[in-house]
mmCIF file of C-alpha atoms in Angstrom:
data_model
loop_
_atom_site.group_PDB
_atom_site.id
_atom_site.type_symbol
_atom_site.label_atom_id
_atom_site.label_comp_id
_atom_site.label_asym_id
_atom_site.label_seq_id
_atom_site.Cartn_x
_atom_site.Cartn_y
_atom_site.Cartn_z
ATOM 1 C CA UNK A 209 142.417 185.813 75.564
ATOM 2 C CA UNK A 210 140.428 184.983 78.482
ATOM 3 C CA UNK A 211 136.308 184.116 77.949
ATOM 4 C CA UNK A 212 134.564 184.135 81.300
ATOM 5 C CA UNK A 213 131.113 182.724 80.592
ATOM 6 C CA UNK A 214 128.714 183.214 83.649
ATOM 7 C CA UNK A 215 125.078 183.865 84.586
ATOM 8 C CA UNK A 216 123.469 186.477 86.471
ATOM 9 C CA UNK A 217 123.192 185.491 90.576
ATOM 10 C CA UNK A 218 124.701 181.977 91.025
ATOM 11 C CA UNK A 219 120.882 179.448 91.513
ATOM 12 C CA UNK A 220 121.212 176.535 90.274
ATOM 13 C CA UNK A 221 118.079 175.371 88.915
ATOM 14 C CA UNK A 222 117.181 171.843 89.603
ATOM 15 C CA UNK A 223 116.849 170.695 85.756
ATOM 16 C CA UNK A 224 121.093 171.283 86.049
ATOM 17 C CA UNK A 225 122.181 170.200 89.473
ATOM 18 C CA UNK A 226 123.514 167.059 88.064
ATOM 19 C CA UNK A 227 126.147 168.802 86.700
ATOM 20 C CA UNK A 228 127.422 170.467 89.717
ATOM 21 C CA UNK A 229 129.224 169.053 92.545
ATOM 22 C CA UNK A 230 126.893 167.723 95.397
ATOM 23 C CA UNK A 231 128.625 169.201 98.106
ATOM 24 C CA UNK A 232 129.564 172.809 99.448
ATOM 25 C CA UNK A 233 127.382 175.430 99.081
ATOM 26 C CA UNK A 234 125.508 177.163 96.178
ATOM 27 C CA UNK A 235 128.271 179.663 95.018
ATOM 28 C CA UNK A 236 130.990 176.962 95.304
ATOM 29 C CA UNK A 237 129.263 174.793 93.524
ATOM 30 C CA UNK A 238 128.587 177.034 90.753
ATOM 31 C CA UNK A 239 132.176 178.622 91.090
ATOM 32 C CA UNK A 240 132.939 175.124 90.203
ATOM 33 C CA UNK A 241 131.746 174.903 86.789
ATOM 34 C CA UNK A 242 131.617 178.404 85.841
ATOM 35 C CA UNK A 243 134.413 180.888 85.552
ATOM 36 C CA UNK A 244 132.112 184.508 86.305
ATOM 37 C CA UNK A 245 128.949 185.952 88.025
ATOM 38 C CA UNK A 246 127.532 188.853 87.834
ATOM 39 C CA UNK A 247 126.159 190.228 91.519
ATOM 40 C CA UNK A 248 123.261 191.875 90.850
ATOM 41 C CA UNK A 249 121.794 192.501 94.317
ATOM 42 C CA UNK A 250 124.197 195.461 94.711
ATOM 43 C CA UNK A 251 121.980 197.549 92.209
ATOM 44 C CA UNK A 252 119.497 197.290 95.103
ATOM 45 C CA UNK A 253 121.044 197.025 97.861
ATOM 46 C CA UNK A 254 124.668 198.082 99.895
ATOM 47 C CA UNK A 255 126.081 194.501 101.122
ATOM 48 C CA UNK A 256 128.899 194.687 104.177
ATOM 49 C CA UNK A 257 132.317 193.593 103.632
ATOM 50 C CA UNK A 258 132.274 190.396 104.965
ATOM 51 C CA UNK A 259 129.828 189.234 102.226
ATOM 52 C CA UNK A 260 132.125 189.968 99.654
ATOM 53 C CA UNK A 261 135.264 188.382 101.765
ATOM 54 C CA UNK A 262 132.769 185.711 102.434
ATOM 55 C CA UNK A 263 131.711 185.071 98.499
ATOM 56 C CA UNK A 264 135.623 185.461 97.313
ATOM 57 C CA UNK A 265 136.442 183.087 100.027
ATOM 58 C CA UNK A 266 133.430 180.250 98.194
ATOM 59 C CA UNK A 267 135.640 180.570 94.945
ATOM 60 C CA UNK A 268 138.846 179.292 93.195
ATOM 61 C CA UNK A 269 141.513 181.253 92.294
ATOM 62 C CA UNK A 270 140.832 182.443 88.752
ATOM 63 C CA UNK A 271 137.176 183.138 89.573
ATOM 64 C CA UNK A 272 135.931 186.655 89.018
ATOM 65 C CA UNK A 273 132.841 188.600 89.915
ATOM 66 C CA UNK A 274 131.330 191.424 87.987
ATOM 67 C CA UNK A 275 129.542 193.409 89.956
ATOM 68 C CA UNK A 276 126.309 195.711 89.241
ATOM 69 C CA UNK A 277 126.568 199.814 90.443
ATOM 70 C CA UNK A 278 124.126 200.804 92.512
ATOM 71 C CA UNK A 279 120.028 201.967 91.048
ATOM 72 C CA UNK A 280 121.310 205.545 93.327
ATOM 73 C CA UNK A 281 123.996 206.112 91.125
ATOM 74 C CA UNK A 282 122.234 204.895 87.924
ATOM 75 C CA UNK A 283 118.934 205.613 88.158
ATOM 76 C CA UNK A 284 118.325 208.188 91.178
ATOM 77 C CA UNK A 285 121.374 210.676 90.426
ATOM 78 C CA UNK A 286 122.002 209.874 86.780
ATOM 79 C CA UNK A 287 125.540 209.615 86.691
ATOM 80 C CA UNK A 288 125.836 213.139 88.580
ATOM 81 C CA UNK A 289 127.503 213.993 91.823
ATOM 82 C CA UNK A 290 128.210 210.387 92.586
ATOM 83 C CA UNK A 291 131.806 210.434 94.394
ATOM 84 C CA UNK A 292 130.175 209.839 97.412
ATOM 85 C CA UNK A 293 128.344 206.669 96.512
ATOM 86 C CA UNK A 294 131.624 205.701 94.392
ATOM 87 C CA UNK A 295 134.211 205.736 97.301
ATOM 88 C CA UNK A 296 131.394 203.259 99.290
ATOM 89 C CA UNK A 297 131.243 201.323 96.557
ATOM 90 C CA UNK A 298 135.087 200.922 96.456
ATOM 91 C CA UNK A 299 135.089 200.238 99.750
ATOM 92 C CA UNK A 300 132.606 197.827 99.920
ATOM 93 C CA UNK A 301 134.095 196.088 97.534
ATOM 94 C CA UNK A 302 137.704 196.189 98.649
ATOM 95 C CA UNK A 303 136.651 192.764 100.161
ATOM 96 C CA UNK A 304 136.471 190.677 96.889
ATOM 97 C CA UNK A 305 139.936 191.403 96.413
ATOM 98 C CA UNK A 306 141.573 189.969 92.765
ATOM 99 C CA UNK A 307 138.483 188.367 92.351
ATOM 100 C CA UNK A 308 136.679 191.699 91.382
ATOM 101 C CA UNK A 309 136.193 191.983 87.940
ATOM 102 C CA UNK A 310 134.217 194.955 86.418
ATOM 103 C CA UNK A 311 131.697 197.355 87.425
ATOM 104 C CA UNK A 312 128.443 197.103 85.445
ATOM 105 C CA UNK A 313 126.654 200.367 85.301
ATOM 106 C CA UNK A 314 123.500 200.004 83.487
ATOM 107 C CA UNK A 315 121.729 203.396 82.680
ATOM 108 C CA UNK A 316 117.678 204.055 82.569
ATOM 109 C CA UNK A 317 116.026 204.271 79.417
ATOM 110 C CA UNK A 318 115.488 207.475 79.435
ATOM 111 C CA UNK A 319 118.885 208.637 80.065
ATOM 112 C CA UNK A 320 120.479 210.543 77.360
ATOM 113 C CA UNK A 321 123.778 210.434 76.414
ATOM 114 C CA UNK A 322 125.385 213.212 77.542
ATOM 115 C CA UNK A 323 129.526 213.612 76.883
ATOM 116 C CA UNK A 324 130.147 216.206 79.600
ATOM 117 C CA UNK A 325 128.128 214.223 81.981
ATOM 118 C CA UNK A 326 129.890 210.757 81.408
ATOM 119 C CA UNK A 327 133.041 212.198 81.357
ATOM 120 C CA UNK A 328 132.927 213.690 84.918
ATOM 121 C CA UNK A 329 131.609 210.398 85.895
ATOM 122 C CA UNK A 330 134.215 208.095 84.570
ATOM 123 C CA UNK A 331 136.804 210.390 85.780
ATOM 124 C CA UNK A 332 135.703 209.872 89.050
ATOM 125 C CA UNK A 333 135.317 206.201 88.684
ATOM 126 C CA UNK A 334 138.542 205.887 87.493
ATOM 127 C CA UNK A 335 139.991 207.933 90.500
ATOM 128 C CA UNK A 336 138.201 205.048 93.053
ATOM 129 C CA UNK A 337 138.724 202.460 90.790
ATOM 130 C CA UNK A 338 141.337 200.158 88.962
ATOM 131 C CA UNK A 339 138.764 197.497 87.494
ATOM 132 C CA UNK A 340 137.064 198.023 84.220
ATOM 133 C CA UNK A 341 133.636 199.860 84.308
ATOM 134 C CA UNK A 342 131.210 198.779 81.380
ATOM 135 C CA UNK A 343 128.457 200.766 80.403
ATOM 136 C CA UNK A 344 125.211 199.410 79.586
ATOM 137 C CA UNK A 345 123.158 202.365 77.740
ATOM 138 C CA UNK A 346 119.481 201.602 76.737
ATOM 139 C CA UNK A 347 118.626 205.220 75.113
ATOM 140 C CA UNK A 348 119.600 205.339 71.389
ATOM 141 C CA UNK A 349 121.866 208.735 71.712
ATOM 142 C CA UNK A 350 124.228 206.332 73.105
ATOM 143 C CA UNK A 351 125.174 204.676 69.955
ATOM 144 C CA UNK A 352 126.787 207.017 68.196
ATOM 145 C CA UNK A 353 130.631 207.318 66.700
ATOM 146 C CA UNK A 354 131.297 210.509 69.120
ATOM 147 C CA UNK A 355 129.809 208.510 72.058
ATOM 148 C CA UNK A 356 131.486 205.416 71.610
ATOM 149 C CA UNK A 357 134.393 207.639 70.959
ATOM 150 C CA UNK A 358 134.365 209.559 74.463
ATOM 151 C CA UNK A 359 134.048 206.061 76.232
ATOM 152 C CA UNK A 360 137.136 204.645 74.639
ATOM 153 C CA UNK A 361 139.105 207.826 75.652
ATOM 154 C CA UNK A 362 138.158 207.076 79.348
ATOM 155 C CA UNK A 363 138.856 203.166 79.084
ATOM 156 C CA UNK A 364 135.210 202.726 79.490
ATOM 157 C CA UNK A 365 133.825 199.881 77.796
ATOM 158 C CA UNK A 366 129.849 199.112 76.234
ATOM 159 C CA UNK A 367 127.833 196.202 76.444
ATOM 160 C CA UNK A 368 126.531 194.142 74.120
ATOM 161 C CA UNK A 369 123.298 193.692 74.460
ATOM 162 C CA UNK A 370 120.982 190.913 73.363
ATOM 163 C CA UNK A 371 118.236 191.624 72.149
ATOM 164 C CA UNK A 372 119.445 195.228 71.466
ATOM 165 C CA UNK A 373 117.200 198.154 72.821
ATOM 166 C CA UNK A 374 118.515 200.066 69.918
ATOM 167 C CA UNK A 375 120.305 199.907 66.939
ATOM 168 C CA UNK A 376 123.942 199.297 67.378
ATOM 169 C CA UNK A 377 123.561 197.956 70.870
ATOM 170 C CA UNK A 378 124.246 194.438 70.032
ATOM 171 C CA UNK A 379 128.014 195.263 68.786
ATOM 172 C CA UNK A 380 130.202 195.989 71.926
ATOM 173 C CA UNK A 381 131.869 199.370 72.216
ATOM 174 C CA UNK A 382 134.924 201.752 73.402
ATOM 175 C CA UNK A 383 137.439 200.024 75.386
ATOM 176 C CA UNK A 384 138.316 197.892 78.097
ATOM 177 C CA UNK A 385 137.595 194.203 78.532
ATOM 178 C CA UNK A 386 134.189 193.301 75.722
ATOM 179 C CA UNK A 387 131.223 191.997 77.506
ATOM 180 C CA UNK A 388 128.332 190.861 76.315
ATOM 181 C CA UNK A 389 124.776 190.814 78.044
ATOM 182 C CA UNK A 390 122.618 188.170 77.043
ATOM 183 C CA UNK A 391 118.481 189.006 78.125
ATOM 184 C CA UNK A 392 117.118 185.771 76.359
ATOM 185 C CA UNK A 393 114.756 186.003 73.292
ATOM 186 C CA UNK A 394 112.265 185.857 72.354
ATOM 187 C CA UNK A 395 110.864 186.669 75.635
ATOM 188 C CA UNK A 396 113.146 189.038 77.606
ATOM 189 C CA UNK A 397 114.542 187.406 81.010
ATOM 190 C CA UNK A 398 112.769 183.771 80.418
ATOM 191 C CA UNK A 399 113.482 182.545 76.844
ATOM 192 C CA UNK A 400 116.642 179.783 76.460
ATOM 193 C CA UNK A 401 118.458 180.663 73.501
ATOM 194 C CA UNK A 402 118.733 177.214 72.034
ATOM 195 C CA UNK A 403 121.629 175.432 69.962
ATOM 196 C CA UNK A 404 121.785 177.220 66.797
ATOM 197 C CA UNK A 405 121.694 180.815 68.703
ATOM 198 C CA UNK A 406 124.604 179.790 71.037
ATOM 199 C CA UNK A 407 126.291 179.021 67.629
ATOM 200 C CA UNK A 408 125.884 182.223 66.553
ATOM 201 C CA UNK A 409 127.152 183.813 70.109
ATOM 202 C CA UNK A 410 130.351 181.723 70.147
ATOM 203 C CA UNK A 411 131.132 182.518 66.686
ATOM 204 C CA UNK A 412 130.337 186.651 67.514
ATOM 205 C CA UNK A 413 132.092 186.175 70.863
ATOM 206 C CA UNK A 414 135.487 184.991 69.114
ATOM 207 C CA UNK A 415 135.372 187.372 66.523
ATOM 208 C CA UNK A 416 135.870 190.163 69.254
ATOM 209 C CA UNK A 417 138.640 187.786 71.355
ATOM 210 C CA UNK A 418 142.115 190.042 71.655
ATOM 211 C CA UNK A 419 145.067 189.065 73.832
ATOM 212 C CA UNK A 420 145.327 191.895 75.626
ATOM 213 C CA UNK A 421 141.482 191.974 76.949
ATOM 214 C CA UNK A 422 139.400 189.683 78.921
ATOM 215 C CA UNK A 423 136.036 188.680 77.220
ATOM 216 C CA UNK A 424 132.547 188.183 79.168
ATOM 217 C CA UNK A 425 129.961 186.422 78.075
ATOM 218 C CA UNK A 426 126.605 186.957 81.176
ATOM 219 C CA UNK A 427 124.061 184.966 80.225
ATOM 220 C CA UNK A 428 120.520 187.464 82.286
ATOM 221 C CA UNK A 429 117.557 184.851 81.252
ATOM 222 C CA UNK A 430 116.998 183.578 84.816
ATOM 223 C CA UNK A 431 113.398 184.033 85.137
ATOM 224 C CA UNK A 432 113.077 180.322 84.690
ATOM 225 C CA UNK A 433 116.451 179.057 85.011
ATOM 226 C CA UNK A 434 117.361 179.072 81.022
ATOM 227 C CA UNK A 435 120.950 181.156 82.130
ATOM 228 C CA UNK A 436 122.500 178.427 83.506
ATOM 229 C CA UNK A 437 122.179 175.513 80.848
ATOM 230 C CA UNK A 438 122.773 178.330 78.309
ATOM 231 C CA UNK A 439 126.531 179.330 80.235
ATOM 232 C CA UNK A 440 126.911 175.346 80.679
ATOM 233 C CA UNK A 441 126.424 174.839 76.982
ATOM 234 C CA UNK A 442 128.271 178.162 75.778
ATOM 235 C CA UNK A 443 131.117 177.018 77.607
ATOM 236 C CA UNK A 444 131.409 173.661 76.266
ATOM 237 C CA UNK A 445 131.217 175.680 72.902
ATOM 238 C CA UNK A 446 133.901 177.297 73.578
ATOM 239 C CA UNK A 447 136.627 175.255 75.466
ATOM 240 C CA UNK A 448 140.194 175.424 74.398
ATOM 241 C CA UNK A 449 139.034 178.422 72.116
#
């Protein structure tokens, strides 16, 4: 069992630089301490090559990114008619080498589970991609028995998501690696989570720990810096688990 604890984007807020080497630059430093990112820019925007060569390059060995599908895919085309945007996005990423980790594809609200739908589109992940894809649903028809059931079949796995948008979202689903998604709370993006809540993630992270699958743990409350001391602290928790 493998638990790669990281933060969304690699800043370094200033309350935590002391715990960071002084030298090299921001990713190394980070890559340093931490054993995961999650890229987030690449919902927004297409990056070239050489960034990715260039951010593998800042990073040891055992390092791994995650890496966030594009808002075109998501958002704009809704899962549909996406092989295009999928072989870029395999290509792109080509660059980060064994240092890619999974594909975060985080779906709009509004976006109904669909089985037909998801299973054309994981097909044709899986035919650009050998890295796990995680789904991060945010419209209740999503957590259901026959949709959780449909993502395991494809070797798709869910997030877990806290706070949940829905009931069931906090539990990670189908199959894959497990990864959970940490938002902060009580206040979505800017809250720290605090001792006695990182108690209670390190005990639900372990509970889901298997040999055979890596475990994420993405801590998404940067707003005001929280992730990083939260990752810091989880993975003191959790060292030599």
């Amino acid at each position: 069992m493998k638990i790669r604890i990281g933060t969304a984007g690699w800043a370094i807020p200033a309350e935590v630089r002391g715990r960071f080497p002084v030298t090299g630059g921001g990713l190394e430093r980070y890559a340093a301490r931490l054993g995961a990112v999650e890229i987030n820019t690449t919902f927004y925007r297409r990056h070239r090559p050489t960034t990715f060569a260039r951010w593998a390059a800042a990073t040891p060995r055992d390092f791994r990114f995650s890496v966030k599908a594009p808002r075109e895919i998501t958002h704009l085309r809704k899962l549909e008619n996406c092989d295009d945007l999928l072989a870029e996005l395999a290509s792109d990423l080509e660059s980060l080498g064994d240092r890619l980790g999974p594909i975060l594809v985080q779906t709009p609200p509004s976006l109904l589970f669909n089985d037909a739908r998801t299973a054309v589109f994981l097909d044709a992940f899986r035919a650009r991609f050998e890295t796990p894809v995680v789904i991060e649903p945010r419209h209740p028809s999503w957590f259901t028995e026959a949709a959780d059931r449909l993502l395991a079949d494809h070797g798709a796995a869910r997030v877990a998501a806290d706070p949940e948008p829905a009931p069931g979202a906090g539990l990670p689903g189908g199959d894959g690696c497990v990864y959970f998604r940490l938002h902060g709370s009580p206040a979505m993006y800017r809250s720290a989570h605090g001792r006695d809540r990182l108690e209670i993630i390190r005990d639900m992270v372990l509970a889901w720990g298997t040999r055979d699958r890596d475990l994420w743990v993405i801590f998404d409350n940067t707003a005001l810096g929280e992730a990083v001391g939260d990752a810091l602290a989880l993975a003191q928790m959790t060292d030599g688990a």
